[in-house]
JSON list of C-alpha atoms in Angstrom, two decimals:
[
{"chain": "A", "resi": 1, "resn": "UNK", "atom": "CA", "xyz": [-7.91, 28.37, 10.87]},
{"chain": "A", "resi": 2, "resn": "UNK", "atom": "CA", "xyz": [-7.35, 27.75, 7.15]},
{"chain": "A", "resi": 3, "resn": "UNK", "atom": "CA", "xyz": [-10.19, 26.74, 4.78]},
{"chain": "A", "resi": 4, "resn": "UNK", "atom": "CA", "xyz": [-9.88, 23.64, 2.68]},
{"chain": "A", "resi": 5, "resn": "UNK", "atom": "CA", "xyz": [-10.50, 25.51, -0.40]},
{"chain": "A", "resi": 6, "resn": "UNK", "atom": "CA", "xyz": [-7.40, 27.53, 0.03]},
{"chain": "A", "resi": 7, "resn": "UNK", "atom": "CA", "xyz": [-5.33, 24.33, 0.14]},
{"chain": "A", "resi": 8, "resn": "UNK", "atom": "CA", "xyz": [-6.31, 23.03, -3.33]},
{"chain": "A", "resi": 9, "resn": "UNK", "atom": "CA", "xyz": [-2.82, 23.89, -4.84]},
{"chain": "A", "resi": 10, "resn": "UNK", "atom": "CA", "xyz": [-0.84, 22.08, -2.06]},
{"chain": "A", "resi": 11, "resn": "UNK", "atom": "CA", "xyz": [-3.17, 19.20, -2.29]},
{"chain": "A", "resi": 12, "resn": "UNK", "atom": "CA", "xyz": [-2.62, 18.74, -6.14]},
{"chain": "A", "resi": 13, "resn": "UNK", "atom": "CA", "xyz": [1.07, 19.58, -6.05]},
{"chain": "A", "resi": 14, "resn": "UNK", "atom": "CA", "xyz": [1.65, 17.04, -3.18]},
{"chain": "A", "resi": 15, "resn": "UNK", "atom": "CA", "xyz": [-0.32, 14.31, -5.11]},
{"chain": "A", "resi": 16, "resn": "UNK", "atom": "CA", "xyz": [1.76, 14.96, -8.32]},
{"chain": "A", "resi": 17, "resn": "UNK", "atom": "CA", "xyz": [5.06, 15.02, -6.43]},
{"chain": "A", "resi": 18, "resn": "UNK", "atom": "CA", "xyz": [4.22, 11.83, -4.57]},
{"chain": "A", "resi": 19, "resn": "UNK", "atom": "CA", "xyz": [3.28, 10.24, -7.96]},
{"chain": "A", "resi": 20, "resn": "UNK", "atom": "CA", "xyz": [6.45, 11.32, -9.56]},
{"chain": "A", "resi": 21, "resn": "UNK", "atom": "CA", "xyz": [8.69, 10.32, -6.61]},
{"chain": "A", "resi": 22, "resn": "UNK", "atom": "CA", "xyz": [6.99, 6.84, -6.51]},
{"chain": "A", "resi": 23, "resn": "UNK", "atom": "CA", "xyz": [7.61, 6.26, -10.09]},
{"chain": "A", "resi": 24, "resn": "UNK", "atom": "CA", "xyz": [11.35, 7.00, -9.54]},
{"chain": "A", "resi": 25, "resn": "UNK", "atom": "CA", "xyz": [11.44, 4.79, -6.53]},
{"chain": "A", "resi": 26, "resn": "UNK", "atom": "CA", "xyz": [9.84, 1.81, -8.49]},
{"chain": "A", "resi": 27, "resn": "UNK", "atom": "CA", "xyz": [11.34, 2.33, -11.99]},
{"chain": "A", "resi": 28, "resn": "UNK", "atom": "CA", "xyz": [14.79, 3.66, -11.26]},
{"chain": "A", "resi": 29, "resn": "UNK", "atom": "CA", "xyz": [15.79, 2.15, -7.93]},
{"chain": "A", "resi": 30, "resn": "UNK", "atom": "CA", "xyz": [14.12, -1.05, -8.38]},
{"chain": "A", "resi": 31, "resn": "UNK", "atom": "CA", "xyz": [14.59, -2.24, -4.63]},
{"chain": "A", "resi": 32, "resn": "UNK", "atom": "CA", "xyz": [10.96, -3.55, -4.81]},
{"chain": "A", "resi": 33, "resn": "UNK", "atom": "CA", "xyz": [11.99, -6.26, -7.21]},
{"chain": "A", "resi": 34, "resn": "UNK", "atom": "CA", "xyz": [12.54, -8.42, -4.03]},
{"chain": "A", "resi": 35, "resn": "UNK", "atom": "CA", "xyz": [8.91, -8.01, -3.12]},
{"chain": "A", "resi": 36, "resn": "UNK", "atom": "CA", "xyz": [7.78, -11.10, -5.16]},
{"chain": "A", "resi": 37, "resn": "UNK", "atom": "CA", "xyz": [9.27, -14.45, -5.94]},
{"chain": "A", "resi": 38, "resn": "UNK", "atom": "CA", "xyz": [8.62, -16.79, -8.93]},
{"chain": "A", "resi": 39, "resn": "UNK", "atom": "CA", "xyz": [6.75, -20.00, -8.11]},
{"chain": "A", "resi": 40, "resn": "UNK", "atom": "CA", "xyz": [9.03, -22.99, -8.79]},
{"chain": "A", "resi": 41, "resn": "UNK", "atom": "CA", "xyz": [7.40, -25.22, -11.56]},
{"chain": "A", "resi": 42, "resn": "UNK", "atom": "CA", "xyz": [5.36, -22.21, -12.48]},
{"chain": "A", "resi": 43, "resn": "UNK", "atom": "CA", "xyz": [3.68, -23.77, -15.52]},
{"chain": "A", "resi": 44, "resn": "UNK", "atom": "CA", "xyz": [2.53, -26.74, -13.31]},
{"chain": "A", "resi": 45, "resn": "UNK", "atom": "CA", "xyz": [1.19, -24.46, -10.60]},
{"chain": "A", "resi": 46, "resn": "UNK", "atom": "CA", "xyz": [-0.54, -22.01, -13.15]},
{"chain": "A", "resi": 47, "resn": "UNK", "atom": "CA", "xyz": [-2.17, -25.05, -14.76]},
{"chain": "A", "resi": 48, "resn": "UNK", "atom": "CA", "xyz": [-3.55, -26.40, -11.44]},
{"chain": "A", "resi": 49, "resn": "UNK", "atom": "CA", "xyz": [-4.88, -22.81, -10.62]},
{"chain": "A", "resi": 50, "resn": "UNK", "atom": "CA", "xyz": [-6.43, -22.63, -14.25]},
{"chain": "A", "resi": 51, "resn": "UNK", "atom": "CA", "xyz": [-8.27, -25.88, -13.51]},
{"chain": "A", "resi": 52, "resn": "UNK", "atom": "CA", "xyz": [-9.88, -24.25, -10.55]},
{"chain": "A", "resi": 53, "resn": "UNK", "atom": "CA", "xyz": [-11.12, -21.56, -12.60]},
{"chain": "A", "resi": 54, "resn": "UNK", "atom": "CA", "xyz": [-11.05, -19.21, -9.67]},
{"chain": "A", "resi": 55, "resn": "UNK", "atom": "CA", "xyz": [-12.87, -15.71, -10.36]},
{"chain": "A", "resi": 56, "resn": "UNK", "atom": "CA", "xyz": [-10.92, -12.70, -9.26]},
{"chain": "A", "resi": 57, "resn": "UNK", "atom": "CA", "xyz": [-10.68, -12.30, -5.50]},
{"chain": "A", "resi": 58, "resn": "UNK", "atom": "CA", "xyz": [-8.67, -13.16, -2.34]},
{"chain": "A", "resi": 59, "resn": "UNK", "atom": "CA", "xyz": [-8.28, -16.70, -1.21]},
{"chain": "A", "resi": 60, "resn": "UNK", "atom": "CA", "xyz": [-6.89, -18.28, 1.74]},
{"chain": "A", "resi": 61, "resn": "UNK", "atom": "CA", "xyz": [-5.71, -21.87, 1.88]},
{"chain": "A", "resi": 62, "resn": "UNK", "atom": "CA", "xyz": [-6.28, -24.21, 3.47]},
{"chain": "A", "resi": 63, "resn": "UNK", "atom": "CA", "xyz": [-9.73, -22.87, 4.08]},
{"chain": "A", "resi": 64, "resn": "UNK", "atom": "CA", "xyz": [-11.87, -23.46, 7.15]},
{"chain": "A", "resi": 65, "resn": "UNK", "atom": "CA", "xyz": [-15.32, -22.04, 7.52]},
{"chain": "A", "resi": 66, "resn": "UNK", "atom": "CA", "xyz": [-14.98, -21.61, 11.26]},
{"chain": "A", "resi": 67, "resn": "UNK", "atom": "CA", "xyz": [-12.63, -21.73, 14.14]},
{"chain": "A", "resi": 68, "resn": "UNK", "atom": "CA", "xyz": [-14.29, -24.94, 15.19]},
{"chain": "A", "resi": 69, "resn": "UNK", "atom": "CA", "xyz": [-13.38, -26.59, 11.85]},
{"chain": "A", "resi": 70, "resn": "UNK", "atom": "CA", "xyz": [-9.82, -25.23, 12.13]},
{"chain": "A", "resi": 71, "resn": "UNK", "atom": "CA", "xyz": [-9.54, -26.94, 15.60]},
{"chain": "A", "resi": 72, "resn": "UNK", "atom": "CA", "xyz": [-10.59, -30.36, 14.33]},
{"chain": "A", "resi": 73, "resn": "UNK", "atom": "CA", "xyz": [-7.89, -32.98, 13.69]},
{"chain": "A", "resi": 74, "resn": "UNK", "atom": "CA", "xyz": [-8.57, -32.81, 9.96]},
{"chain": "A", "resi": 75, "resn": "UNK", "atom": "CA", "xyz": [-8.29, -28.99, 9.97]},
{"chain": "A", "resi": 76, "resn": "UNK", "atom": "CA", "xyz": [-5.07, -29.04, 11.96]},
{"chain": "A", "resi": 77, "resn": "UNK", "atom": "CA", "xyz": [-3.67, -31.75, 9.53]},
{"chain": "A", "resi": 78, "resn": "UNK", "atom": "CA", "xyz": [-4.36, -29.49, 6.55]},
{"chain": "A", "resi": 79, "resn": "UNK", "atom": "CA", "xyz": [-2.35, -26.73, 8.12]},
{"chain": "A", "resi": 80, "resn": "UNK", "atom": "CA", "xyz": [0.47, -29.05, 9.05]},
{"chain": "A", "resi": 81, "resn": "UNK", "atom": "CA", "xyz": [0.66, -30.70, 5.72]},
{"chain": "A", "resi": 82, "resn": "UNK", "atom": "CA", "xyz": [0.48, -27.30, 3.90]},
{"chain": "A", "resi": 83, "resn": "UNK", "atom": "CA", "xyz": [0.89, -25.31, 1.81]},
{"chain": "A", "resi": 84, "resn": "UNK", "atom": "CA", "xyz": [-0.59, -22.45, 3.90]},
{"chain": "A", "resi": 85, "resn": "UNK", "atom": "CA", "xyz": [-1.00, -18.98, 2.22]},
{"chain": "A", "resi": 86, "resn": "UNK", "atom": "CA", "xyz": [-3.09, -16.31, 0.77]},
{"chain": "A", "resi": 87, "resn": "UNK", "atom": "CA", "xyz": [-3.43, -15.75, -2.92]},
{"chain": "A", "resi": 88, "resn": "UNK", "atom": "CA", "xyz": [-5.01, -12.82, -4.93]},
{"chain": "A", "resi": 89, "resn": "UNK", "atom": "CA", "xyz": [-6.46, -13.55, -8.38]},
{"chain": "A", "resi": 90, "resn": "UNK", "atom": "CA", "xyz": [-6.81, -10.86, -10.84]},
{"chain": "A", "resi": 91, "resn": "UNK", "atom": "CA", "xyz": [-8.79, -10.82, -14.09]},
{"chain": "A", "resi": 92, "resn": "UNK", "atom": "CA", "xyz": [-7.14, -12.72, -16.88]},
{"chain": "A", "resi": 93, "resn": "UNK", "atom": "CA", "xyz": [-5.64, -10.58, -19.65]},
{"chain": "A", "resi": 94, "resn": "UNK", "atom": "CA", "xyz": [-2.96, -8.12, -20.11]},
{"chain": "A", "resi": 95, "resn": "UNK", "atom": "CA", "xyz": [-2.12, -6.02, -16.99]},
{"chain": "A", "resi": 96, "resn": "UNK", "atom": "CA", "xyz": [-3.18, -2.40, -17.71]},
{"chain": "A", "resi": 97, "resn": "UNK", "atom": "CA", "xyz": [-0.73, -0.11, -15.83]},
{"chain": "A", "resi": 98, "resn": "UNK", "atom": "CA", "xyz": [-2.84, 2.80, -16.74]},
{"chain": "A", "resi": 99, "resn": "UNK", "atom": "CA", "xyz": [-5.69, 1.61, -14.42]},
{"chain": "A", "resi": 100, "resn": "UNK", "atom": "CA", "xyz": [-3.24, 1.10, -11.62]},
{"chain": "A", "resi": 101, "resn": "UNK", "atom": "CA", "xyz": [-1.36, 4.26, -11.97]},
{"chain": "A", "resi": 102, "resn": "UNK", "atom": "CA", "xyz": [-4.65, 6.13, -12.39]},
{"chain": "A", "resi": 103, "resn": "UNK", "atom": "CA", "xyz": [-5.93, 4.54, -9.12]},
{"chain": "A", "resi": 104, "resn": "UNK", "atom": "CA", "xyz": [-2.58, 5.36, -7.45]},
{"chain": "A", "resi": 105, "resn": "UNK", "atom": "CA", "xyz": [-2.82, 8.92, -8.38]},
{"chain": "A", "resi": 106, "resn": "UNK", "atom": "CA", "xyz": [-6.44, 9.06, -7.15]},
{"chain": "A", "resi": 107, "resn": "UNK", "atom": "CA", "xyz": [-5.15, 7.63, -3.85]},
{"chain": "A", "resi": 108, "resn": "UNK", "atom": "CA", "xyz": [-2.33, 10.25, -3.67]},
{"chain": "A", "resi": 109, "resn": "UNK", "atom": "CA", "xyz": [-4.96, 13.10, -4.20]},
{"chain": "A", "resi": 110, "resn": "UNK", "atom": "CA", "xyz": [-7.26, 11.52, -1.41]},
{"chain": "A", "resi": 111, "resn": "UNK", "atom": "CA", "xyz": [-4.39, 11.30, 0.98]},
{"chain": "A", "resi": 112, "resn": "UNK", "atom": "CA", "xyz": [-3.40, 14.86, 0.32]},
{"chain": "A", "resi": 113, "resn": "UNK", "atom": "CA", "xyz": [-7.05, 15.97, 0.70]},
{"chain": "A", "resi": 114, "resn": "UNK", "atom": "CA", "xyz": [-7.49, 14.13, 3.98]},
{"chain": "A", "resi": 115, "resn": "UNK", "atom": "CA", "xyz": [-4.21, 15.55, 5.49]},
{"chain": "A", "resi": 116, "resn": "UNK", "atom": "CA", "xyz": [-5.30, 18.86, 4.26]},
{"chain": "A", "resi": 117, "resn": "UNK", "atom": "CA", "xyz": [-8.68, 18.46, 6.28]},
{"chain": "A", "resi": 118, "resn": "UNK", "atom": "CA", "xyz": [-6.69, 17.47, 9.26]},
{"chain": "A", "resi": 119, "resn": "UNK", "atom": "CA", "xyz": [-4.41, 20.45, 8.93]},
{"chain": "A", "resi": 120, "resn": "UNK", "atom": "CA", "xyz": [-7.41, 22.83, 8.42]},
{"chain": "A", "resi": 121, "resn": "UNK", "atom": "CA", "xyz": [-8.55, 22.00, 12.03]},
{"chain": "A", "resi": 122, "resn": "UNK", "atom": "CA", "xyz": [-5.13, 22.39, 13.83]},
{"chain": "A", "resi": 123, "resn": "UNK", "atom": "CA", "xyz": [-2.89, 24.92, 11.79]},
{"chain": "A", "resi": 124, "resn": "UNK", "atom": "CA", "xyz": [-3.56, 28.53, 11.23]},
{"chain": "A", "resi": 125, "resn": "UNK", "atom": "CA", "xyz": [-2.57, 30.65, 8.11]},
{"chain": "A", "resi": 126, "resn": "UNK", "atom": "CA", "xyz": [0.99, 31.78, 8.58]},
{"chain": "A", "resi": 127, "resn": "UNK", "atom": "CA", "xyz": [2.03, 28.72, 10.80]},
{"chain": "A", "resi": 128, "resn": "UNK", "atom": "CA", "xyz": [5.68, 28.08, 10.97]},
{"chain": "A", "resi": 129, "resn": "UNK", "atom": "CA", "xyz": [7.02, 26.05, 8.12]},
{"chain": "A", "resi": 130, "resn": "UNK", "atom": "CA", "xyz": [8.46, 23.45, 10.41]},
{"chain": "A", "resi": 131, "resn": "UNK", "atom": "CA", "xyz": [5.24, 23.05, 12.21]},
{"chain": "A", "resi": 132, "resn": "UNK", "atom": "CA", "xyz": [3.32, 22.62, 8.91]},
{"chain": "A", "resi": 133, "resn": "UNK", "atom": "CA", "xyz": [5.91, 20.09, 7.61]},
{"chain": "A", "resi": 134, "resn": "UNK", "atom": "CA", "xyz": [5.68, 18.07, 10.85]},
{"chain": "A", "resi": 135, "resn": "UNK", "atom": "CA", "xyz": [1.91, 17.79, 11.15]},
{"chain": "A", "resi": 136, "resn": "UNK", "atom": "CA", "xyz": [1.30, 17.11, 7.41]},
{"chain": "A", "resi": 137, "resn": "UNK", "atom": "CA", "xyz": [4.23, 14.60, 6.99]},
{"chain": "A", "resi": 138, "resn": "UNK", "atom": "CA", "xyz": [3.05, 12.78, 10.19]},
{"chain": "A", "resi": 139, "resn": "UNK", "atom": "CA", "xyz": [-0.52, 12.53, 8.91]},
{"chain": "A", "resi": 140, "resn": "UNK", "atom": "CA", "xyz": [0.60, 11.46, 5.45]},
{"chain": "A", "resi": 141, "resn": "UNK", "atom": "CA", "xyz": [2.86, 8.73, 6.85]},
{"chain": "A", "resi": 142, "resn": "UNK", "atom": "CA", "xyz": [-0.19, 7.16, 8.56]},
{"chain": "A", "resi": 143, "resn": "UNK", "atom": "CA", "xyz": [-1.72, 6.63, 5.08]},
{"chain": "A", "resi": 144, "resn": "UNK", "atom": "CA", "xyz": [1.42, 5.97, 3.08]},
{"chain": "A", "resi": 145, "resn": "UNK", "atom": "CA", "xyz": [3.42, 4.00, 5.59]},
{"chain": "A", "resi": 146, "resn": "UNK", "atom": "CA", "xyz": [1.82, 2.47, 8.70]},
{"chain": "A", "resi": 147, "resn": "UNK", "atom": "CA", "xyz": [-1.15, 1.09, 6.93]},
{"chain": "A", "resi": 148, "resn": "UNK", "atom": "CA", "xyz": [1.33, -1.41, 5.27]},
{"chain": "A", "resi": 149, "resn": "UNK", "atom": "CA", "xyz": [2.04, -3.10, 8.68]},
{"chain": "A", "resi": 150, "resn": "UNK", "atom": "CA", "xyz": [-1.36, -4.76, 8.67]},
{"chain": "A", "resi": 151, "resn": "UNK", "atom": "CA", "xyz": [-0.49, -6.98, 5.57]},
{"chain": "A", "resi": 152, "resn": "UNK", "atom": "CA", "xyz": [2.46, -8.50, 7.34]},
{"chain": "A", "resi": 153, "resn": "UNK", "atom": "CA", "xyz": [0.41, -9.18, 10.51]},
{"chain": "A", "resi": 154, "resn": "UNK", "atom": "CA", "xyz": [-2.69, -10.76, 8.82]},
{"chain": "A", "resi": 155, "resn": "UNK", "atom": "CA", "xyz": [-1.79, -11.71, 5.45]},
{"chain": "A", "resi": 156, "resn": "UNK", "atom": "CA", "xyz": [1.69, -13.05, 5.56]},
{"chain": "A", "resi": 157, "resn": "UNK", "atom": "CA", "xyz": [3.34, -10.46, 3.64]},
{"chain": "A", "resi": 158, "resn": "UNK", "atom": "CA", "xyz": [7.16, -10.75, 4.35]},
{"chain": "A", "resi": 159, "resn": "UNK", "atom": "CA", "xyz": [8.30, -8.08, 6.86]},
{"chain": "A", "resi": 160, "resn": "UNK", "atom": "CA", "xyz": [11.02, -7.20, 4.49]},
{"chain": "A", "resi": 161, "resn": "UNK", "atom": "CA", "xyz": [8.37, -6.12, 1.90]},
{"chain": "A", "resi": 162, "resn": "UNK", "atom": "CA", "xyz": [6.75, -4.12, 4.67]},
{"chain": "A", "resi": 163, "resn": "UNK", "atom": "CA", "xyz": [9.96, -2.42, 5.72]},
{"chain": "A", "resi": 164, "resn": "UNK", "atom": "CA", "xyz": [10.54, -1.40, 2.05]},
{"chain": "A", "resi": 165, "resn": "UNK", "atom": "CA", "xyz": [6.89, -0.03, 1.97]},
{"chain": "A", "resi": 166, "resn": "UNK", "atom": "CA", "xyz": [7.49, 1.86, 5.27]},
{"chain": "A", "resi": 167, "resn": "UNK", "atom": "CA", "xyz": [10.61, 3.48, 3.79]},
{"chain": "A", "resi": 168, "resn": "UNK", "atom": "CA", "xyz": [8.49, 4.57, 0.67]},
{"chain": "A", "resi": 169, "resn": "UNK", "atom": "CA", "xyz": [5.87, 5.79, 3.11]},
{"chain": "A", "resi": 170, "resn": "UNK", "atom": "CA", "xyz": [8.27, 7.92, 4.88]},
{"chain": "A", "resi": 171, "resn": "UNK", "atom": "CA", "xyz": [9.64, 9.42, 1.62]},
{"chain": "A", "resi": 172, "resn": "UNK", "atom": "CA", "xyz": [6.07, 10.15, 0.42]},
{"chain": "A", "resi": 173, "resn": "UNK", "atom": "CA", "xyz": [5.19, 11.66, 3.74]},
{"chain": "A", "resi": 174, "resn": "UNK", "atom": "CA", "xyz": [8.29, 14.05, 3.64]},
{"chain": "A", "resi": 175, "resn": "UNK", "atom": "CA", "xyz": [7.36, 14.98, -0.01]},
{"chain": "A", "resi": 176, "resn": "UNK", "atom": "CA", "xyz": [3.77, 15.74, 1.07]},
{"chain": "A", "resi": 177, "resn": "UNK", "atom": "CA", "xyz": [4.89, 17.62, 4.06]},
{"chain": "A", "resi": 178, "resn": "UNK", "atom": "CA", "xyz": [7.47, 19.62, 2.00]},
{"chain": "A", "resi": 179, "resn": "UNK", "atom": "CA", "xyz": [4.80, 20.56, -0.55]},
{"chain": "A", "resi": 180, "resn": "UNK", "atom": "CA", "xyz": [2.32, 21.80, 2.11]},
{"chain": "A", "resi": 181, "resn": "UNK", "atom": "CA", "xyz": [4.95, 23.64, 4.05]},
{"chain": "A", "resi": 182, "resn": "UNK", "atom": "CA", "xyz": [6.16, 25.34, 0.80]},
{"chain": "A", "resi": 183, "resn": "UNK", "atom": "CA", "xyz": [2.62, 26.37, -0.33]},
{"chain": "A", "resi": 184, "resn": "UNK", "atom": "CA", "xyz": [0.98, 27.03, 3.14]},
{"chain": "A", "resi": 185, "resn": "UNK", "atom": "CA", "xyz": [-1.09, 30.11, 3.21]},
{"chain": "A", "resi": 186, "resn": "UNK", "atom": "CA", "xyz": [0.34, 33.11, 5.08]}
]
């Protein structure tokens, strides 16, 4: 078996590579522009939300405290009348891309470290490059790709968004697998 300490280089290289590839996918290819739409009459809608003075958090509307309340004629009418949705409120102020990019890089490091932990238990030093690539890429896809599906199932994220994220996850998984296969201990 391989020790986790011996995989520090592929962990870091994979995280950096995924970070760079994700930057290219989002800034150069720009196919994620379709992920969000502008609210018609945005200024009116924002004024209404501002009146509510919602603190940062996740909100579902209409909201029912229980399944029983949702089943009442009043609860059912709220859903029929609409709108129905989920909204995430962030803190007011300028968006700090540094915070988001730093958190994303930390996540890339975490994914690389976790897939390295999994690999330590199943792959030996000198394992075939294709086996290393396959095991690492498959493990990384679980984190970068499949985790996105839950958002379409439960939060109403459009499936087209999820398919774009699955595509990204597949690329990130391949990059991670490639880095580990390249730097795997002999």
